PDB file of C-alpha atoms and ligand atoms in Angstrom:
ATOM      1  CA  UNK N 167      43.052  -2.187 -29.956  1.00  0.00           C
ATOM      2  CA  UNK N 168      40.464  -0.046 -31.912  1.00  0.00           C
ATOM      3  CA  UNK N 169      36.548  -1.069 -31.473  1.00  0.00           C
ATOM      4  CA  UNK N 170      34.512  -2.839 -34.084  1.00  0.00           C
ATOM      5  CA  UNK N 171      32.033   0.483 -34.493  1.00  0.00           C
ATOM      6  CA  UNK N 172      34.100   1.771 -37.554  1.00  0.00           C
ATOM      7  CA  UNK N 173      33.110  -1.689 -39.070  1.00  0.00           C
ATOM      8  CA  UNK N 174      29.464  -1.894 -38.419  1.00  0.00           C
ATOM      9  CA  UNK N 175      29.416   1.504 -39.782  1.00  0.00           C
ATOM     10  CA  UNK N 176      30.945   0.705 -42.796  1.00  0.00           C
ATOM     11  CA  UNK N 177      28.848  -2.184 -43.522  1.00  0.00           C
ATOM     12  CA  UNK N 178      25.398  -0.536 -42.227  1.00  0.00           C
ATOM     13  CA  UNK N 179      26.507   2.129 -45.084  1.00  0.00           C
ATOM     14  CA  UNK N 180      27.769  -0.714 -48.020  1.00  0.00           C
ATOM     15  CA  UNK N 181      31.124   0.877 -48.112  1.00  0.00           C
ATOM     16  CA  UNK N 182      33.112  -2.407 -49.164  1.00  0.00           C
ATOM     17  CA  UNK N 183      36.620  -0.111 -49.236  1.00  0.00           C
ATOM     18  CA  UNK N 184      35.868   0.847 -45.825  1.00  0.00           C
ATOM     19  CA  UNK N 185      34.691  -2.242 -44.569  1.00  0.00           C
ATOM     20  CA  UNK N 186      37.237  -4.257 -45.820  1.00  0.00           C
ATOM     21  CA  UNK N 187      40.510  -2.155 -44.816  1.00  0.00           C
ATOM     22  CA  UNK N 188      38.407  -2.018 -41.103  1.00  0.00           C
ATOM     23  CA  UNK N 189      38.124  -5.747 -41.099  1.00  0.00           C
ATOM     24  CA  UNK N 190      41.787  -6.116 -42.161  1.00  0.00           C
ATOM     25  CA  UNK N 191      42.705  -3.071 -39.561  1.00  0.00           C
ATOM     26  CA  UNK N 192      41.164  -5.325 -36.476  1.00  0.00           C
ATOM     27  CA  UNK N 193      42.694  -8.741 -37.724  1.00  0.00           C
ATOM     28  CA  UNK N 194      46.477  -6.571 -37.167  1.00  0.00           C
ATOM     29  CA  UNK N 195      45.442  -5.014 -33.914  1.00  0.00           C
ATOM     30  CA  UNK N 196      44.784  -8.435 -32.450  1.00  0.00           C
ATOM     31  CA  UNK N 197      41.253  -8.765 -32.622  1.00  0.00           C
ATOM     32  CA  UNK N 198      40.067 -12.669 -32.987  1.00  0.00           C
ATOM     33  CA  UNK N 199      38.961 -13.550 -36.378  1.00  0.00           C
ATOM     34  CA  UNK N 200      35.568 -15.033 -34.563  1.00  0.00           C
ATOM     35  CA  UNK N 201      34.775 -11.985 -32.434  1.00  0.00           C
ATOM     36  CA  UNK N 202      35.100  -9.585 -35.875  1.00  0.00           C
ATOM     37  CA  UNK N 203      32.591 -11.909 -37.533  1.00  0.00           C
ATOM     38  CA  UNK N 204      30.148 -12.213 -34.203  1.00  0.00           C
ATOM     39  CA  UNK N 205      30.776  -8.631 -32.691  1.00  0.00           C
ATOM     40  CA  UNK N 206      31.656  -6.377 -36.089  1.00  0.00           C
ATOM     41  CA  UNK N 207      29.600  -8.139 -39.497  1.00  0.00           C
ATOM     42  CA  UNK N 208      26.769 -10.136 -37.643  1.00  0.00           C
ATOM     43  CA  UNK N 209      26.128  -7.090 -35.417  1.00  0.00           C
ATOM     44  CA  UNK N 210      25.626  -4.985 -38.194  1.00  0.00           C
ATOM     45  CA  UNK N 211      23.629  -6.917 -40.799  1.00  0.00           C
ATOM     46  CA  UNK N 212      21.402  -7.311 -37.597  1.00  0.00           C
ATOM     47  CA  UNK N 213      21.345  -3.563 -37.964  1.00  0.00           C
ATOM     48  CA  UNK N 214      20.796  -3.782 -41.380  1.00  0.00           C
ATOM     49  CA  UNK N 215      17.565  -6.202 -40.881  1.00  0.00           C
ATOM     50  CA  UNK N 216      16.183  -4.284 -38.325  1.00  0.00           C
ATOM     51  CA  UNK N 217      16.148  -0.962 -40.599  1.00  0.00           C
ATOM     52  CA  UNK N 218      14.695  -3.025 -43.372  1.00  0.00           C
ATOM     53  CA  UNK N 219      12.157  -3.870 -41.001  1.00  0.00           C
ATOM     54  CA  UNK N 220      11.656  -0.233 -40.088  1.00  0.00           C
ATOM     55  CA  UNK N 221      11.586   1.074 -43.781  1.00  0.00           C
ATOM     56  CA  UNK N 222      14.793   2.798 -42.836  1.00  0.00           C
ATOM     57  CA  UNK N 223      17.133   1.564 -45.769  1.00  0.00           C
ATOM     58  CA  UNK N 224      15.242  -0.634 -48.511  1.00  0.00           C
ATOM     59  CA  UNK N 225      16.537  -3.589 -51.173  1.00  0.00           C
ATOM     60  CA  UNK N 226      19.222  -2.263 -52.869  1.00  0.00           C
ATOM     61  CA  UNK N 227      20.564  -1.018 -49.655  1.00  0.00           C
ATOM     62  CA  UNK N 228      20.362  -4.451 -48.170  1.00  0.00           C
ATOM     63  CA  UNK N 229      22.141  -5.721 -51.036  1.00  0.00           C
ATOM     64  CA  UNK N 230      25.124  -3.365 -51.234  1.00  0.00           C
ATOM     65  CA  UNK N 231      25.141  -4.333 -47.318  1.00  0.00           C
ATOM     66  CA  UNK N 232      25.311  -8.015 -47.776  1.00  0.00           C
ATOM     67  CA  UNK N 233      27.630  -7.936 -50.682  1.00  0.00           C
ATOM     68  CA  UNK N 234      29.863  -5.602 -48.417  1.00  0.00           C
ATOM     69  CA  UNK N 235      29.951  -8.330 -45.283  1.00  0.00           C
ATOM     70  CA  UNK N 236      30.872 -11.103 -47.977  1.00  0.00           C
ATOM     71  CA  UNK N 237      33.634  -9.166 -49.361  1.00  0.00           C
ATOM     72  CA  UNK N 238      34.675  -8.727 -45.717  1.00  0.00           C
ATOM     73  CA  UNK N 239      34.305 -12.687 -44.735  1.00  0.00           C
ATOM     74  CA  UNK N 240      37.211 -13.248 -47.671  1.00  0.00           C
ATOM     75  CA  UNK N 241      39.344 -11.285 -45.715  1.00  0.00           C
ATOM     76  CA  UNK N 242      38.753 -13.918 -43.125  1.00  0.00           C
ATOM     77  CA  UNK N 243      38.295 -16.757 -44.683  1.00  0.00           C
ATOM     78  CA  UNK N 244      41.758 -17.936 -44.835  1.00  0.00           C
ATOM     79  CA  UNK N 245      42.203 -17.470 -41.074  1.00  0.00           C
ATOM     80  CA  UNK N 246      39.225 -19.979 -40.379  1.00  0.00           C
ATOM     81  CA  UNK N 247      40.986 -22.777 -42.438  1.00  0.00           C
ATOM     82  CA  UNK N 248      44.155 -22.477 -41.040  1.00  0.00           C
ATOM     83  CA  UNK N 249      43.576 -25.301 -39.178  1.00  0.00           C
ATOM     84  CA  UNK N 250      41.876 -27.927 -41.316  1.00  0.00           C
ATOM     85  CA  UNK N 251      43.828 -30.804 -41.986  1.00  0.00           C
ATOM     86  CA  UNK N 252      41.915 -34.766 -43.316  1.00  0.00           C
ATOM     87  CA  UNK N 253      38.426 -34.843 -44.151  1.00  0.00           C
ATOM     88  CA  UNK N 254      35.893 -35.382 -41.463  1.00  0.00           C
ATOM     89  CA  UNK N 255      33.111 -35.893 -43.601  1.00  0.00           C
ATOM     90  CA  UNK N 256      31.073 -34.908 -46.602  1.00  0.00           C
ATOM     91  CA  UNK N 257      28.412 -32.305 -46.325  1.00  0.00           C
ATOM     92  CA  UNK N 258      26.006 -31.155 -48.766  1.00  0.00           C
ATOM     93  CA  UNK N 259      25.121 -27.418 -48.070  1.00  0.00           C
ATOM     94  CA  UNK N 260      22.207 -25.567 -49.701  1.00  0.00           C
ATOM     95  CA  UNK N 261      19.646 -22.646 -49.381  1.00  0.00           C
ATOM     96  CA  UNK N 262      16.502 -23.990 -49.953  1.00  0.00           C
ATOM     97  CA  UNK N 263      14.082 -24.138 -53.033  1.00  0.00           C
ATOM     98  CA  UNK N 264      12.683 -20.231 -53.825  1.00  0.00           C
ATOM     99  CA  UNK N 265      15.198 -18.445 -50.811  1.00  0.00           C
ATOM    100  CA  UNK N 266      18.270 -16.540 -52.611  1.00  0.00           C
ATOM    101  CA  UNK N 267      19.478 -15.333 -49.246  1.00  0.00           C
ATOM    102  CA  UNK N 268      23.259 -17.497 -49.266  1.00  0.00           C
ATOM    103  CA  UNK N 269      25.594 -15.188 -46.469  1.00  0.00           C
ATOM    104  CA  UNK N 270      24.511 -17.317 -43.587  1.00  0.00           C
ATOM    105  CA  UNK N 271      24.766 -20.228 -45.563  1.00  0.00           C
ATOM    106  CA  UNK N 272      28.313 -19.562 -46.983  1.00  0.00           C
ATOM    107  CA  UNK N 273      29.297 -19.070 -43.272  1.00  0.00           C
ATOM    108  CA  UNK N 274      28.437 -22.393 -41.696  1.00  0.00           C
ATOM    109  CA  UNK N 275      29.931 -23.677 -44.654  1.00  0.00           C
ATOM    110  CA  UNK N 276      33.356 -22.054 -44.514  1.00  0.00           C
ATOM    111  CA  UNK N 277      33.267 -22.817 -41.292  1.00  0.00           C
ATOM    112  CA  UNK N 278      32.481 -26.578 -41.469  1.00  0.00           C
ATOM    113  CA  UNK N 279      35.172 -26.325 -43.988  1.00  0.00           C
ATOM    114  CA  UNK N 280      37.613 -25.301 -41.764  1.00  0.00           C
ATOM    115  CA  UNK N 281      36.619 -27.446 -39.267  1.00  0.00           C
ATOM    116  CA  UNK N 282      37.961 -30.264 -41.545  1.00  0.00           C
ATOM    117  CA  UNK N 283      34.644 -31.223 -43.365  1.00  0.00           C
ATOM    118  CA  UNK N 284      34.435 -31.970 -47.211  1.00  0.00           C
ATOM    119  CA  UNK N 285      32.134 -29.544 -48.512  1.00  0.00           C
ATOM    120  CA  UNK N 286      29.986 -29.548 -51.813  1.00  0.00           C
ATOM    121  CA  UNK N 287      27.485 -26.346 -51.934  1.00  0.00           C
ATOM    122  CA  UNK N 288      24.820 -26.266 -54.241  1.00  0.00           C
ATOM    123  CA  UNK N 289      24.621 -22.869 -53.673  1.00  0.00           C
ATOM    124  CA  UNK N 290      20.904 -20.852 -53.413  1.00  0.00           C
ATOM    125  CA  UNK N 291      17.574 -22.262 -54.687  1.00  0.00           C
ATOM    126  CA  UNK N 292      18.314 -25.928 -54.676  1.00  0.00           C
ATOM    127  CA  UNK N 293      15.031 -28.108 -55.009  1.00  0.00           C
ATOM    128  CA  UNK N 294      14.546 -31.101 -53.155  1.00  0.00           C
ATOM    129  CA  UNK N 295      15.228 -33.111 -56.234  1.00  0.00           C
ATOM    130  CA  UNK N 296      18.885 -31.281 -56.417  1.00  0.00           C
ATOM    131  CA  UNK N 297      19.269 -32.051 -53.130  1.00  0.00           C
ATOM    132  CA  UNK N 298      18.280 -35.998 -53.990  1.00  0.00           C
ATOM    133  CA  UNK N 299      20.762 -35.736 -56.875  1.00  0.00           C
ATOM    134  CA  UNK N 300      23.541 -34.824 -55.272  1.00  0.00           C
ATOM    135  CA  UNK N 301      23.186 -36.808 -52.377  1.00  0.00           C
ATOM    136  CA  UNK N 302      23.200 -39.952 -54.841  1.00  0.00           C
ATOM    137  CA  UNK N 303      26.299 -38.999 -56.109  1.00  0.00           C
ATOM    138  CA  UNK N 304      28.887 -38.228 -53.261  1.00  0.00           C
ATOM    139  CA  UNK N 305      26.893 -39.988 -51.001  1.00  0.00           C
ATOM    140  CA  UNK N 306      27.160 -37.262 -48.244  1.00  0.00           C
ATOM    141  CA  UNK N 307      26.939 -38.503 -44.138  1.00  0.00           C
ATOM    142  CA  UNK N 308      25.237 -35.021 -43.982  1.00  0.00           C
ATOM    143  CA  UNK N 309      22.754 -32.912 -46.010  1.00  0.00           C
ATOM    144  CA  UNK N 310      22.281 -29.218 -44.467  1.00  0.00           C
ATOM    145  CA  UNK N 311      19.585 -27.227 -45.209  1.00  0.00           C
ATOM    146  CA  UNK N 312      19.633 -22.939 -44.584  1.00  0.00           C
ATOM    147  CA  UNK N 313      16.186 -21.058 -44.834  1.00  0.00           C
ATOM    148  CA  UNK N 314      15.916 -17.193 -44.574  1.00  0.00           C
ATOM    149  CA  UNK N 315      12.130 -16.982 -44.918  1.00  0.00           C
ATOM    150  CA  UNK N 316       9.339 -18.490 -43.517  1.00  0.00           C
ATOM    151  CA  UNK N 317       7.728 -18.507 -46.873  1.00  0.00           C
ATOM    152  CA  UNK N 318      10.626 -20.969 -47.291  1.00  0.00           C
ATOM    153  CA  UNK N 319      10.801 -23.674 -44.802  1.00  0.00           C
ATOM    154  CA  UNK N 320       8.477 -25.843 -46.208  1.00  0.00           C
ATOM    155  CA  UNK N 321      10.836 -27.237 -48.663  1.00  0.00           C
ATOM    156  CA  UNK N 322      12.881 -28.327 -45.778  1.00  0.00           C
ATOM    157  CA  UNK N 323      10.249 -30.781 -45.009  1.00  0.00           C
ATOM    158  CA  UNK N 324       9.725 -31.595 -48.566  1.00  0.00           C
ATOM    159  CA  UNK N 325      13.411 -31.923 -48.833  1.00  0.00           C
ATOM    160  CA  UNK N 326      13.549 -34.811 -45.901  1.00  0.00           C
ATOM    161  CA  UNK N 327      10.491 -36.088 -47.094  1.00  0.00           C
ATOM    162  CA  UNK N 328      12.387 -36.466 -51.250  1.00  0.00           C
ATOM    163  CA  UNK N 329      15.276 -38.740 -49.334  1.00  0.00           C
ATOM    164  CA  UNK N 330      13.083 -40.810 -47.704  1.00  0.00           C
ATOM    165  CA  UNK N 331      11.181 -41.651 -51.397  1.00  0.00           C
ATOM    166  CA  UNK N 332      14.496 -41.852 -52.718  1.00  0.00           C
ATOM    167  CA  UNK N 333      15.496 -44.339 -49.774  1.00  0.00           C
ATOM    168  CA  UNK N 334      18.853 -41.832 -49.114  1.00  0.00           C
ATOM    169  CA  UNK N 335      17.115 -40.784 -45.583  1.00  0.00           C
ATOM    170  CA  UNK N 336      18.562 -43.355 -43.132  1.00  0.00           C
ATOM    171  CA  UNK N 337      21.803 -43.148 -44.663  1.00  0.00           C
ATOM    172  CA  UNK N 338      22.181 -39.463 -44.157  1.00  0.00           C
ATOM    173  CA  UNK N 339      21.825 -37.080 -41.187  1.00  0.00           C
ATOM    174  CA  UNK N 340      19.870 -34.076 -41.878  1.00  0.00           C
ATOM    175  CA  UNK N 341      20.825 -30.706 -40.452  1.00  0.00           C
ATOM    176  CA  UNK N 342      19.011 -27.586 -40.750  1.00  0.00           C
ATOM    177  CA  UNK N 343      19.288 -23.630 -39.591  1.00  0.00           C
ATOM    178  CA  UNK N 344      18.360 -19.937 -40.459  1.00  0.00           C
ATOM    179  CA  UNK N 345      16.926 -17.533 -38.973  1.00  0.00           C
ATOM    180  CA  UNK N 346      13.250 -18.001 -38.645  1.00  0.00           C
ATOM    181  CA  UNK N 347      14.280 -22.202 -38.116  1.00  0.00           C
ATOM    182  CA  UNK N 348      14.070 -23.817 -34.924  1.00  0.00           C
ATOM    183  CA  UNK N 349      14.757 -26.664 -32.535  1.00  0.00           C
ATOM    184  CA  UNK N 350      11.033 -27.183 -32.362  1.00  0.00           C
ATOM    185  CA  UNK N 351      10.815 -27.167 -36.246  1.00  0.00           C
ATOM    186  CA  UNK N 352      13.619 -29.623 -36.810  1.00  0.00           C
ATOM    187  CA  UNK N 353      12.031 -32.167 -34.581  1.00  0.00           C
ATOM    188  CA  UNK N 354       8.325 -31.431 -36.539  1.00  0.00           C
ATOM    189  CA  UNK N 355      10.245 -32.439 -40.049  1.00  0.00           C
ATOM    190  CA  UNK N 356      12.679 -35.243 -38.170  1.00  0.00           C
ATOM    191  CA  UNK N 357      15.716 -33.679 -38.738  1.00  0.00           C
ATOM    192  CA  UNK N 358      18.698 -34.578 -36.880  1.00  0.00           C
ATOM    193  CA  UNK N 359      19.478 -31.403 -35.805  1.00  0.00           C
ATOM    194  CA  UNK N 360      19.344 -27.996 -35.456  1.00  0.00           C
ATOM    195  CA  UNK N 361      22.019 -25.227 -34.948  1.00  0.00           C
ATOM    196  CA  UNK N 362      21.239 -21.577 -34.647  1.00  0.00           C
ATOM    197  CA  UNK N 363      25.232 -20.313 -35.829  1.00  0.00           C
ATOM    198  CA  UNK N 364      27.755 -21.451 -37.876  1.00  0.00           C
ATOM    199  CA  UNK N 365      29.985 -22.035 -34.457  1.00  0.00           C
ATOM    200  CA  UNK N 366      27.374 -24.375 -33.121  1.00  0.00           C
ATOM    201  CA  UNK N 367      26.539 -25.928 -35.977  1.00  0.00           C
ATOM    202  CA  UNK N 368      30.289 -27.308 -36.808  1.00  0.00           C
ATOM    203  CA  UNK N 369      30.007 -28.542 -33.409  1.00  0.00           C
ATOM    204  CA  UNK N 370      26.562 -30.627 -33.690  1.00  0.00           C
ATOM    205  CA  UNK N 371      27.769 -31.758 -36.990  1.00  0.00           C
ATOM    206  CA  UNK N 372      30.505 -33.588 -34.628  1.00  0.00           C
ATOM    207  CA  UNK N 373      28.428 -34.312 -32.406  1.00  0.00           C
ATOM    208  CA  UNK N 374      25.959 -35.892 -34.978  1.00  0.00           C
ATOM    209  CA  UNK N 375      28.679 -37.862 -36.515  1.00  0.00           C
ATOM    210  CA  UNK N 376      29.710 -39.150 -33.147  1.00  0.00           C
ATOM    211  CA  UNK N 377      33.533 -36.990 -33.925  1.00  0.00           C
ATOM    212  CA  UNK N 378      32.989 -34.692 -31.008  1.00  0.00           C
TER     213      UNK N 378
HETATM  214  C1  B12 A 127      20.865  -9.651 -46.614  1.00  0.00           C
HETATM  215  C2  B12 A 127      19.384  -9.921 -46.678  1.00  0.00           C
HETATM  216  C3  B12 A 127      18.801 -10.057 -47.951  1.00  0.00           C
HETATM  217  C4  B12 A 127      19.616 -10.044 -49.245  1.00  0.00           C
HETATM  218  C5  B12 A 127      20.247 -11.455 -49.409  1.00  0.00           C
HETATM  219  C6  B12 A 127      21.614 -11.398 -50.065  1.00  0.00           C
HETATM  220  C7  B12 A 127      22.349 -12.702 -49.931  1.00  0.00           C
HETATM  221  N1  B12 A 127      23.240 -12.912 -50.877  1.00  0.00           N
HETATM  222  O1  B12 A 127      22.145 -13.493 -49.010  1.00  0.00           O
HETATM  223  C8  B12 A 127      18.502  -9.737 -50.311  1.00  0.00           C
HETATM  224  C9  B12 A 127      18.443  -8.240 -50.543  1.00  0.00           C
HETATM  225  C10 B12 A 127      18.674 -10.425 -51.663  1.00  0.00           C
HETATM  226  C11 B12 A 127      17.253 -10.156 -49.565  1.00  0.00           C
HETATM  227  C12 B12 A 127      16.062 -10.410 -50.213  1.00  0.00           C
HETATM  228  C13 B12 A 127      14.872 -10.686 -49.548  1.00  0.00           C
HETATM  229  N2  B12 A 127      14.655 -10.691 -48.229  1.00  0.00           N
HETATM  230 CO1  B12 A 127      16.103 -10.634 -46.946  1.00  0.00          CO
HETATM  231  N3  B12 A 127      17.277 -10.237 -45.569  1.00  0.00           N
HETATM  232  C14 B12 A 127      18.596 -10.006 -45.475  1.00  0.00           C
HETATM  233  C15 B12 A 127      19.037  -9.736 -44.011  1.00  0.00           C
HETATM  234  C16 B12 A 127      19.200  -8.223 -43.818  1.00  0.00           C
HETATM  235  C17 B12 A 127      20.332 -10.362 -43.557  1.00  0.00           C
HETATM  236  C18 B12 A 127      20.410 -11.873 -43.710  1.00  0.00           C
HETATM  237  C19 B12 A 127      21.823 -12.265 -43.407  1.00  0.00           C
HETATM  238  O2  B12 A 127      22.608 -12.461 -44.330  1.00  0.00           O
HETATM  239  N4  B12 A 127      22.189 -12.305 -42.095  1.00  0.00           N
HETATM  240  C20 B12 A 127      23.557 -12.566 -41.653  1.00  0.00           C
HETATM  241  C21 B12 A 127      23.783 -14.076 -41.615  1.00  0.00           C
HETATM  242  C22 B12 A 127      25.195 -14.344 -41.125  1.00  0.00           C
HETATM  243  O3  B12 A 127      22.860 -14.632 -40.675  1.00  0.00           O
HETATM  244  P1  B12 A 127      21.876 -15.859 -41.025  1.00  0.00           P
HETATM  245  O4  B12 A 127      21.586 -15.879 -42.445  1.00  0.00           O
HETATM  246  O5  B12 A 127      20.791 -15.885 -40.039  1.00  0.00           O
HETATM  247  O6  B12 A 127      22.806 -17.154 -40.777  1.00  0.00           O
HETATM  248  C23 B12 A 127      23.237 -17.600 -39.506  1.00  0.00           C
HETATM  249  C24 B12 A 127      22.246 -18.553 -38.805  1.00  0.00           C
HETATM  250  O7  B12 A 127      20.904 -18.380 -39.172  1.00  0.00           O
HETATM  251  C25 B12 A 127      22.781 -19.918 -39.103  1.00  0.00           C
HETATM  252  N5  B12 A 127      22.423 -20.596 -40.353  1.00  0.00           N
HETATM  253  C26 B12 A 127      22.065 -20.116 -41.554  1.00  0.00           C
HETATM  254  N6  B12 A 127      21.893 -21.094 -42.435  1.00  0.00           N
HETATM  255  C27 B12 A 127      22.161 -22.246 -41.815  1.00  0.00           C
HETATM  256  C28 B12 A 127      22.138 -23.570 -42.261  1.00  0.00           C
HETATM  257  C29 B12 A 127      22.460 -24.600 -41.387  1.00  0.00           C
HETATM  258  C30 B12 A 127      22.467 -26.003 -41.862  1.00  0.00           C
HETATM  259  C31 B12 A 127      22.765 -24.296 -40.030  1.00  0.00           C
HETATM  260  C32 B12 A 127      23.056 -25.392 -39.086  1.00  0.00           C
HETATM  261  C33 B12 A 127      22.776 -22.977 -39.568  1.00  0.00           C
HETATM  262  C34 B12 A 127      22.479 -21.965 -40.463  1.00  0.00           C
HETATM  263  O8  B12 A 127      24.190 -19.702 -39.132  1.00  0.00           O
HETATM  264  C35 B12 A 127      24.459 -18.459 -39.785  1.00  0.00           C
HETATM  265  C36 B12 A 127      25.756 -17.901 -39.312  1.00  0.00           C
HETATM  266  O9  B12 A 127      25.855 -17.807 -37.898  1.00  0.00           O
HETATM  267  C37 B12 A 127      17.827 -10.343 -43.208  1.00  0.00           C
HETATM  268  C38 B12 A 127      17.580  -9.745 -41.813  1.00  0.00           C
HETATM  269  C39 B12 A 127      18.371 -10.493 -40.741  1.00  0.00           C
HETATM  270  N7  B12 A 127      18.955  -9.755 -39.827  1.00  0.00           N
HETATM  271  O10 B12 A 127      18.426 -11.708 -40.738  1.00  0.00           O
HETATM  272  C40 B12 A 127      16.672 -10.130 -44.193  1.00  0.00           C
HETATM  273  C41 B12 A 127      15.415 -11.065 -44.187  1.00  0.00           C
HETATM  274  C42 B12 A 127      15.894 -12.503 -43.943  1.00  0.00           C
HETATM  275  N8  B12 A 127      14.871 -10.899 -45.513  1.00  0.00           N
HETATM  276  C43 B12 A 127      13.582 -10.870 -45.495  1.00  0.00           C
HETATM  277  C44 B12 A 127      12.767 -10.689 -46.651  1.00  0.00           C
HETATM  278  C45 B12 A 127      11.273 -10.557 -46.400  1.00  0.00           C
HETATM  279  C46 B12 A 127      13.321 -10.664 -47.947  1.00  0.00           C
HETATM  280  C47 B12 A 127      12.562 -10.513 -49.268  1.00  0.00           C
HETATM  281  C48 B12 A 127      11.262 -11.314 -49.377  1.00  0.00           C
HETATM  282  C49 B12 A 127      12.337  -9.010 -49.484  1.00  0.00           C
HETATM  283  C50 B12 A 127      11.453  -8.643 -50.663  1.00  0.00           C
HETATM  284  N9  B12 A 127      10.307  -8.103 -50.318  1.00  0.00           N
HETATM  285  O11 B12 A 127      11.799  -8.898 -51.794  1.00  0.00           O
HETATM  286  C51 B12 A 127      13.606 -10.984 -50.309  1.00  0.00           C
HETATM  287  C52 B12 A 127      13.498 -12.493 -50.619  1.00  0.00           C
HETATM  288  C53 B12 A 127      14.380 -12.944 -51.728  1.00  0.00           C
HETATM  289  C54 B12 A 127      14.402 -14.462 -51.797  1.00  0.00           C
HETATM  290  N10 B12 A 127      13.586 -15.067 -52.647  1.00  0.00           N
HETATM  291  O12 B12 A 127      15.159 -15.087 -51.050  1.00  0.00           O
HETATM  292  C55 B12 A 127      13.005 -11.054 -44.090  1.00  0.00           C
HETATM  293  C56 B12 A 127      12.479 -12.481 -43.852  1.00  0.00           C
HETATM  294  C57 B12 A 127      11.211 -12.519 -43.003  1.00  0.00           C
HETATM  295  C58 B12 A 127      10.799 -13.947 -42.805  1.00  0.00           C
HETATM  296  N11 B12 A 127      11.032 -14.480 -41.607  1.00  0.00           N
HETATM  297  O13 B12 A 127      10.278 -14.573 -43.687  1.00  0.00           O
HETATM  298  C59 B12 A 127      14.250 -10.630 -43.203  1.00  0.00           C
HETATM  299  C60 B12 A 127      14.291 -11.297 -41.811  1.00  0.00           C
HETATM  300  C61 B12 A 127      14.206  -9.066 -43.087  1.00  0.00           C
HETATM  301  C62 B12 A 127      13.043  -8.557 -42.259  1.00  0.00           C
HETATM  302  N12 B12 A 127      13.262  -8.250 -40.998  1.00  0.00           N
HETATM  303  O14 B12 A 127      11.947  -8.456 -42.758  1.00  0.00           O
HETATM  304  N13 B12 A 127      17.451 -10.212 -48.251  1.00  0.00           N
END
């Protein structure tokens, strides 16, 4: 079995080609879908942050990088789903109000999918009111929230506060996570929960929903 390092390199650099035949080479050699996500593509857009930070690599850079793990996580997609079978539940999934940032976001939701859970995204900027909305409609037993920014979290708490006016709050557990979010926040906006991955998060879903 090869390492992951050709990966990370290929993302670091945007090379989708590269990245994708790499993420395609260590799904034949054996490697665990999981451990490629966690150990190759997290790893590096870690990397990737971290030189932003720096003012090694800049926007565009970032983008090609991110655009480069997504194209990778189709390659894996299918092998998370393999083994969903009825629905567990419905979850609305959004990035919040003014955040565009949607890889983290797309990951706890393909993996919620998989898990067996109904999903309906409303993919990256969704107000509170969109939120409301939706929730209305499919009357979801959970709303999840992802914020990339600190700038952004805020509308979290507006976002709780717009299904309690719209009296949608006690019918609906509220689940939130990104990077800057924590435990500490959740409880501050009365969330149900927190989760900081997509691997934790399926499980308090469960755990939320009393499926564990
Ligand atoms: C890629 C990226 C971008 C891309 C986004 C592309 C896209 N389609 O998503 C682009 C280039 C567009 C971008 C733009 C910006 N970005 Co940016 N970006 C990143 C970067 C490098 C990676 C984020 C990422 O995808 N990580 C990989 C995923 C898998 O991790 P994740 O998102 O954390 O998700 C995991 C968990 O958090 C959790 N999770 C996520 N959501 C949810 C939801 C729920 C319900 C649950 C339970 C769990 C959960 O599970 C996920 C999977 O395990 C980060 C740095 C970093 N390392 O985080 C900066 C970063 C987030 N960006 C940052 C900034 C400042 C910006 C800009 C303001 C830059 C600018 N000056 O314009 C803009 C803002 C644009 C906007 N309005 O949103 C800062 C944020 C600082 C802060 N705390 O506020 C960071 C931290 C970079 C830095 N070090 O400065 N960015």
């Amino acid at each position: 079995m090869t390492d992951l390092k050709a990966l990370i390199e290929a993302v670091n650099k945007g090379d989708i080609t590269a990245a994708t035949t790499e993420t395609q080479h260590a799904v034949e050699t054996g490697y665990n879908p999981q451990d490629i996500l966690d150990k190759g593509l997290i790893t590096a857009m870690d990397e990737v942050g971290e030189n932003f930070s720096k003012g090694k690599i800049f926007i565009p850079q970032m983008l090609r990088s991110a655009k480069t793990m997504q194209e990778c996580m189709k390659v894996l997609e299918p092998l998370f789903q393999e083994g969903s079978v009825t629905s567990k539940g419905k979850i609305i999934i959004g990035t919040v109000k003014g955040d565009l940032h949607d890889i983290g976001k797309n990951l706890v939701s393909m993996m919620m999918e998989g898990a067996g859970f109904t999903m309906f995204d409303l993919g990256v900027n969704a107000s509170p009111e969109r939120f409301v909305q939706k929730a209305q409609e499919i009357e979801p037993d959970i709303v999840a929230m992802s914020a990339l920014l600190s700038t952004t979290m805020p509308s979290m708490r507006q976002t709780v506060e717009a299904l309690k006016q719209a009296s949608i709050r006690r019918k609906v557990k509220v689940m939130i996570g990104g990077a800057p979010v924590t435990e500490k926040y959740a409880r501050e906006i009365e969330a149900d929960c927190y989760a900081p991955d997509a691997g934790s998060a399926v499980i308090k879903a469960k755990e939320i929903l009393g499926i564990a």
